[in-house]
PDB file of C-alpha atoms and ligand atoms in Angstrom:
ATOM      1  CA  MET A  17       0.000   0.000   0.000  1.00 47.00           C
ATOM      2  CA  ALA A  18       2.871   2.357   0.798  1.00 56.00           C
ATOM      3  CA  ASP A  19       4.292   1.795  -2.678  1.00 63.00           C
ATOM      4  CA  LEU A  20       0.946   2.475  -4.213  1.00 59.00           C
ATOM      5  CA  ARG A  21       0.681   5.700  -2.265  1.00 68.00           C
ATOM      6  CA  GLU A  22       4.101   6.783  -3.516  1.00 71.00           C
ATOM      7  CA  LEU A  23       3.016   6.057  -7.044  1.00 68.00           C
ATOM      8  CA  TYR A  24      -0.066   8.185  -6.507  1.00 74.00           C
ATOM      9  CA  GLN A  25       2.005  11.025  -5.167  1.00 84.00           C
ATOM     10  CA  GLU A  26       4.280  10.778  -8.159  1.00 88.00           C
ATOM     11  CA  LEU A  27       1.348  11.073 -10.539  1.00 89.00           C
ATOM     12  CA  ILE A  28       0.029  14.133  -8.703  1.00 92.00           C
ATOM     13  CA  LEU A  29       3.480  15.733  -8.671  1.00 93.00           C
ATOM     14  CA  GLU A  30       4.000  14.989 -12.325  1.00 95.00           C
ATOM     15  CA  HIS A  31       0.686  16.594 -13.309  1.00 96.00           C
ATOM     16  CA  SER A  32       1.293  19.623 -11.108  1.00 95.00           C
ATOM     17  CA  LYS A  33       4.668  20.202 -12.756  1.00 96.00           C
ATOM     18  CA  ALA A  34       3.480  19.600 -16.297  1.00 97.00           C
ATOM     19  CA  PRO A  35      -0.269  20.223 -16.313  1.00 97.00           C
ATOM     20  CA  ARG A  36      -2.205  18.983 -19.332  1.00 98.00           C
ATOM     21  CA  ASN A  37      -4.521  21.291 -21.281  1.00 98.00           C
ATOM     22  CA  TYR A  38      -2.960  24.278 -19.542  1.00 98.00           C
ATOM     23  CA  ARG A  39      -3.574  26.948 -22.150  1.00 97.00           C
ATOM     24  CA  GLU A  40      -5.976  29.526 -23.418  1.00 96.00           C
ATOM     25  CA  LEU A  41      -8.973  28.157 -25.286  1.00 96.00           C
ATOM     26  CA  ARG A  42      -9.609  30.591 -28.125  1.00 92.00           C
ATOM     27  CA  ASP A  43     -12.962  29.229 -29.266  1.00 93.00           C
ATOM     28  CA  ALA A  44     -14.404  28.606 -25.810  1.00 96.00           C
ATOM     29  CA  ASN A  45     -18.170  28.978 -25.408  1.00 94.00           C
ATOM     30  CA  GLY A  46     -18.155  28.530 -21.664  1.00 95.00           C
ATOM     31  CA  LYS A  47     -15.798  29.858 -19.041  1.00 96.00           C
ATOM     32  CA  ALA A  48     -15.740  30.267 -15.268  1.00 96.00           C
ATOM     33  CA  GLU A  49     -13.352  31.336 -12.542  1.00 96.00           C
ATOM     34  CA  GLY A  50     -12.870  29.383  -9.357  1.00 96.00           C
ATOM     35  CA  TYR A  51     -11.218  30.377  -6.102  1.00 96.00           C
ATOM     36  CA  ASN A  52     -10.385  28.450  -2.970  1.00 96.00           C
ATOM     37  CA  PRO A  53      -9.661  31.080  -0.289  1.00 95.00           C
ATOM     38  CA  LEU A  54      -8.608  28.408   2.183  1.00 93.00           C
ATOM     39  CA  CYS A  55      -5.495  27.628   0.174  1.00 95.00           C
ATOM     40  CA  GLY A  56      -5.297  30.457  -2.376  1.00 97.00           C
ATOM     41  CA  ASP A  57      -5.928  28.240  -5.408  1.00 97.00           C
ATOM     42  CA  ARG A  58      -7.334  30.209  -8.318  1.00 97.00           C
ATOM     43  CA  PHE A  59      -8.168  28.746 -11.725  1.00 97.00           C
ATOM     44  CA  SER A  60     -10.212  29.507 -14.778  1.00 97.00           C
ATOM     45  CA  VAL A  61     -11.729  26.683 -16.790  1.00 98.00           C
ATOM     46  CA  SER A  62     -12.781  27.141 -20.412  1.00 97.00           C
ATOM     47  CA  VAL A  63     -14.876  24.710 -22.405  1.00 97.00           C
ATOM     48  CA  GLN A  64     -15.907  24.366 -25.974  1.00 97.00           C
ATOM     49  CA  VAL A  65     -19.209  22.521 -25.994  1.00 96.00           C
ATOM     50  CA  GLN A  66     -20.483  21.051 -29.258  1.00 96.00           C
ATOM     51  CA  GLY A  67     -24.028  19.728 -29.054  1.00 94.00           C
ATOM     52  CA  ASP A  68     -24.006  18.153 -25.643  1.00 95.00           C
ATOM     53  CA  SER A  69     -20.354  17.129 -25.568  1.00 97.00           C
ATOM     54  CA  ILE A  70     -17.256  18.764 -24.196  1.00 98.00           C
ATOM     55  CA  ALA A  71     -15.282  18.963 -27.432  1.00 98.00           C
ATOM     56  CA  ASP A  72     -12.372  20.804 -25.845  1.00 98.00           C
ATOM     57  CA  ILE A  73     -11.365  22.057 -22.428  1.00 98.00           C
ATOM     58  CA  ALA A  74      -8.479  24.022 -20.991  1.00 98.00           C
ATOM     59  CA  PHE A  75      -7.536  25.710 -17.743  1.00 98.00           C
ATOM     60  CA  GLN A  76      -5.199  28.396 -16.461  1.00 98.00           C
ATOM     61  CA  GLY A  77      -4.282  29.799 -13.087  1.00 98.00           C
ATOM     62  CA  SER A  78      -2.222  28.860 -10.087  1.00 96.00           C
ATOM     63  CA  GLY A  79      -2.530  26.871  -6.928  1.00 96.00           C
ATOM     64  CA  CYS A  80      -1.063  24.079  -4.858  1.00 94.00           C
ATOM     65  CA  ALA A  81       0.094  20.774  -6.353  1.00 93.00           C
ATOM     66  CA  ILE A  82      -3.168  19.005  -5.541  1.00 94.00           C
ATOM     67  CA  SER A  83      -5.407  21.659  -7.080  1.00 96.00           C
ATOM     68  CA  LYS A  84      -3.276  21.919 -10.200  1.00 97.00           C
ATOM     69  CA  ALA A  85      -2.922  18.167 -10.676  1.00 97.00           C
ATOM     70  CA  SER A  86      -6.658  17.756 -10.105  1.00 97.00           C
ATOM     71  CA  ALA A  87      -7.442  20.403 -12.731  1.00 98.00           C
ATOM     72  CA  SER A  88      -5.020  18.791 -15.170  1.00 98.00           C
ATOM     73  CA  MET A  89      -6.457  15.313 -14.723  1.00 97.00           C
ATOM     74  CA  MET A  90     -10.021  16.634 -14.722  1.00 98.00           C
ATOM     75  CA  THR A  91      -9.511  18.156 -18.183  1.00 98.00           C
ATOM     76  CA  GLN A  92      -8.176  14.837 -19.473  1.00 97.00           C
ATOM     77  CA  SER A  93     -11.046  12.914 -17.917  1.00 97.00           C
ATOM     78  CA  VAL A  94     -13.962  14.966 -19.225  1.00 98.00           C
ATOM     79  CA  LYS A  95     -12.756  15.787 -22.720  1.00 98.00           C
ATOM     80  CA  GLY A  96     -15.123  14.109 -25.175  1.00 97.00           C
ATOM     81  CA  LYS A  97     -17.732  13.389 -22.501  1.00 97.00           C
ATOM     82  CA  THR A  98     -21.278  14.735 -22.399  1.00 97.00           C
ATOM     83  CA  ARG A  99     -22.296  17.262 -19.722  1.00 96.00           C
ATOM     84  CA  GLU A 100     -24.218  14.521 -17.936  1.00 96.00           C
ATOM     85  CA  GLU A 101     -21.265  12.133 -17.975  1.00 96.00           C
ATOM     86  CA  ALA A 102     -19.000  14.886 -16.641  1.00 97.00           C
ATOM     87  CA  ARG A 103     -21.502  15.690 -13.871  1.00 95.00           C
ATOM     88  CA  LYS A 104     -21.726  12.044 -12.853  1.00 94.00           C
ATOM     89  CA  LEU A 105     -17.951  11.710 -12.862  1.00 95.00           C
ATOM     90  CA  PHE A 106     -17.714  14.755 -10.580  1.00 95.00           C
ATOM     91  CA  GLU A 107     -20.261  13.253  -8.172  1.00 94.00           C
ATOM     92  CA  HIS A 108     -18.284  10.049  -8.072  1.00 93.00           C
ATOM     93  CA  PHE A 109     -15.014  11.954  -7.633  1.00 95.00           C
ATOM     94  CA  HIS A 110     -16.525  14.109  -4.881  1.00 94.00           C
ATOM     95  CA  ARG A 111     -17.776  11.086  -2.949  1.00 93.00           C
ATOM     96  CA  THR A 112     -14.323   9.546  -3.257  1.00 92.00           C
ATOM     97  CA  VAL A 113     -12.297  12.557  -2.061  1.00 92.00           C
ATOM     98  CA  THR A 114     -14.697  13.091   0.841  1.00 93.00           C
ATOM     99  CA  GLY A 115     -14.315   9.434   1.836  1.00 90.00           C
ATOM    100  CA  LYS A 116     -17.984   8.592   1.265  1.00 89.00           C
ATOM    101  CA  GLN A 117     -17.044   6.001  -1.296  1.00 81.00           C
ATOM    102  CA  ASN A 118     -13.955   3.956  -1.937  1.00 73.00           C
ATOM    103  CA  GLY A 119     -12.209   4.767  -5.177  1.00 57.00           C
ATOM    104  CA  SER A 120     -13.270   2.386  -7.874  1.00 63.00           C
ATOM    105  CA  SER A 121     -12.034   1.554 -11.321  1.00 62.00           C
ATOM    106  CA  ASP A 122     -14.689   3.819 -12.881  1.00 78.00           C
ATOM    107  CA  LEU A 123     -12.576   6.758 -11.831  1.00 87.00           C
ATOM    108  CA  GLY A 124      -9.505   5.573 -13.679  1.00 86.00           C
ATOM    109  CA  LYS A 125      -6.482   7.700 -12.822  1.00 87.00           C
ATOM    110  CA  LEU A 126      -8.655  10.058 -10.788  1.00 91.00           C
ATOM    111  CA  ALA A 127      -8.660   7.391  -8.073  1.00 87.00           C
ATOM    112  CA  VAL A 128      -5.243   8.749  -7.031  1.00 87.00           C
ATOM    113  CA  PHE A 129      -7.124  11.496  -5.206  1.00 91.00           C
ATOM    114  CA  ALA A 130      -8.799   9.008  -2.850  1.00 88.00           C
ATOM    115  CA  GLY A 131      -5.973   9.704  -0.375  1.00 85.00           C
ATOM    116  CA  VAL A 132      -7.215  13.294  -0.087  1.00 88.00           C
ATOM    117  CA  ALA A 133     -10.084  11.995   2.081  1.00 87.00           C
ATOM    118  CA  GLU A 134      -7.573  11.730   4.927  1.00 87.00           C
ATOM    119  CA  PHE A 135      -6.877  15.453   4.683  1.00 86.00           C
ATOM    120  CA  PRO A 136     -10.223  17.286   4.857  1.00 86.00           C
ATOM    121  CA  THR A 137      -8.672  20.717   4.266  1.00 87.00           C
ATOM    122  CA  ARG A 138      -7.373  19.438   0.915  1.00 91.00           C
ATOM    123  CA  VAL A 139     -10.781  18.369  -0.366  1.00 94.00           C
ATOM    124  CA  LYS A 140     -11.463  21.886  -1.599  1.00 95.00           C
ATOM    125  CA  CYS A 141      -8.155  21.911  -3.463  1.00 95.00           C
ATOM    126  CA  ALA A 142      -9.065  18.664  -5.205  1.00 96.00           C
ATOM    127  CA  THR A 143     -12.610  19.707  -6.125  1.00 97.00           C
ATOM    128  CA  LEU A 144     -12.027  23.351  -7.120  1.00 97.00           C
ATOM    129  CA  ALA A 145     -11.489  22.696 -10.835  1.00 98.00           C
ATOM    130  CA  TRP A 146     -14.555  20.451 -10.905  1.00 97.00           C
ATOM    131  CA  HIS A 147     -16.794  23.063  -9.312  1.00 96.00           C
ATOM    132  CA  THR A 148     -15.426  25.572 -11.799  1.00 97.00           C
ATOM    133  CA  LEU A 149     -16.126  23.209 -14.700  1.00 97.00           C
ATOM    134  CA  GLN A 150     -19.744  22.864 -13.576  1.00 96.00           C
ATOM    135  CA  ALA A 151     -20.077  26.658 -13.502  1.00 95.00           C
ATOM    136  CA  ALA A 152     -18.551  26.912 -16.998  1.00 96.00           C
ATOM    137  CA  LEU A 153     -20.963  24.279 -18.332  1.00 95.00           C
ATOM    138  CA  GLU A 154     -23.926  25.987 -16.694  1.00 91.00           C
ATOM    139  CA  GLY A 155     -22.925  29.346 -18.180  1.00 84.00           C
ATOM    140  CA  LYS A 156     -22.201  31.007 -14.847  1.00 77.00           C
ATOM    141  CA  PRO A 157     -19.122  33.087 -15.511  1.00 66.00           C
ATOM    142  CA  GLU A 158     -19.055  34.755 -12.077  1.00 66.00           C
ATOM    143  CA  ALA A 159     -16.395  33.411  -9.771  1.00 70.00           C
ATOM    144  CA  VAL A 160     -17.222  30.283  -7.848  1.00 80.00           C
ATOM    145  CA  SER A 161     -15.756  30.025  -4.415  1.00 82.00           C
ATOM    146  CA  THR A 162     -15.399  26.875  -2.396  1.00 77.00           C
ATOM    147  CA  GLU A 163     -16.439  28.854   0.690  1.00 69.00           C
TER     148      GLU A 163
HETATM  149 ZN1   ZN B  13      -4.789  24.034  -2.594  1.00 91.27          ZN
END
């Protein structure tokens, strides 16, 4: 288990150092800002929705390793999914990082964040990008705050 945990930490570190989809999205049709005052994490998430699917997604901003890695892996996980699939994935992810559900294979790589459940103050770091994505998909450009 200790080895597995190290592997998880490596994945989070790797994504925080080299975040995926970290760029401006020129043809975005949905965008929102998210802020976690507890930690100082601040990100914007942009989506390009075609029909009901997230055709493209990108994020920018700054924050701790967990928030950045979570945003990076979130963009990878929801690209190509429908709004409903993304919402369900977030619910599943949220239950996992709050310890209400054990990580399962449905989450894929996102299961690495299951360890966050042991650190309640980090839950907001891990979920910030997801809350911001929901706001972007719902067309609520005003800043979302985890508080
Ligand atoms: Zn944070």
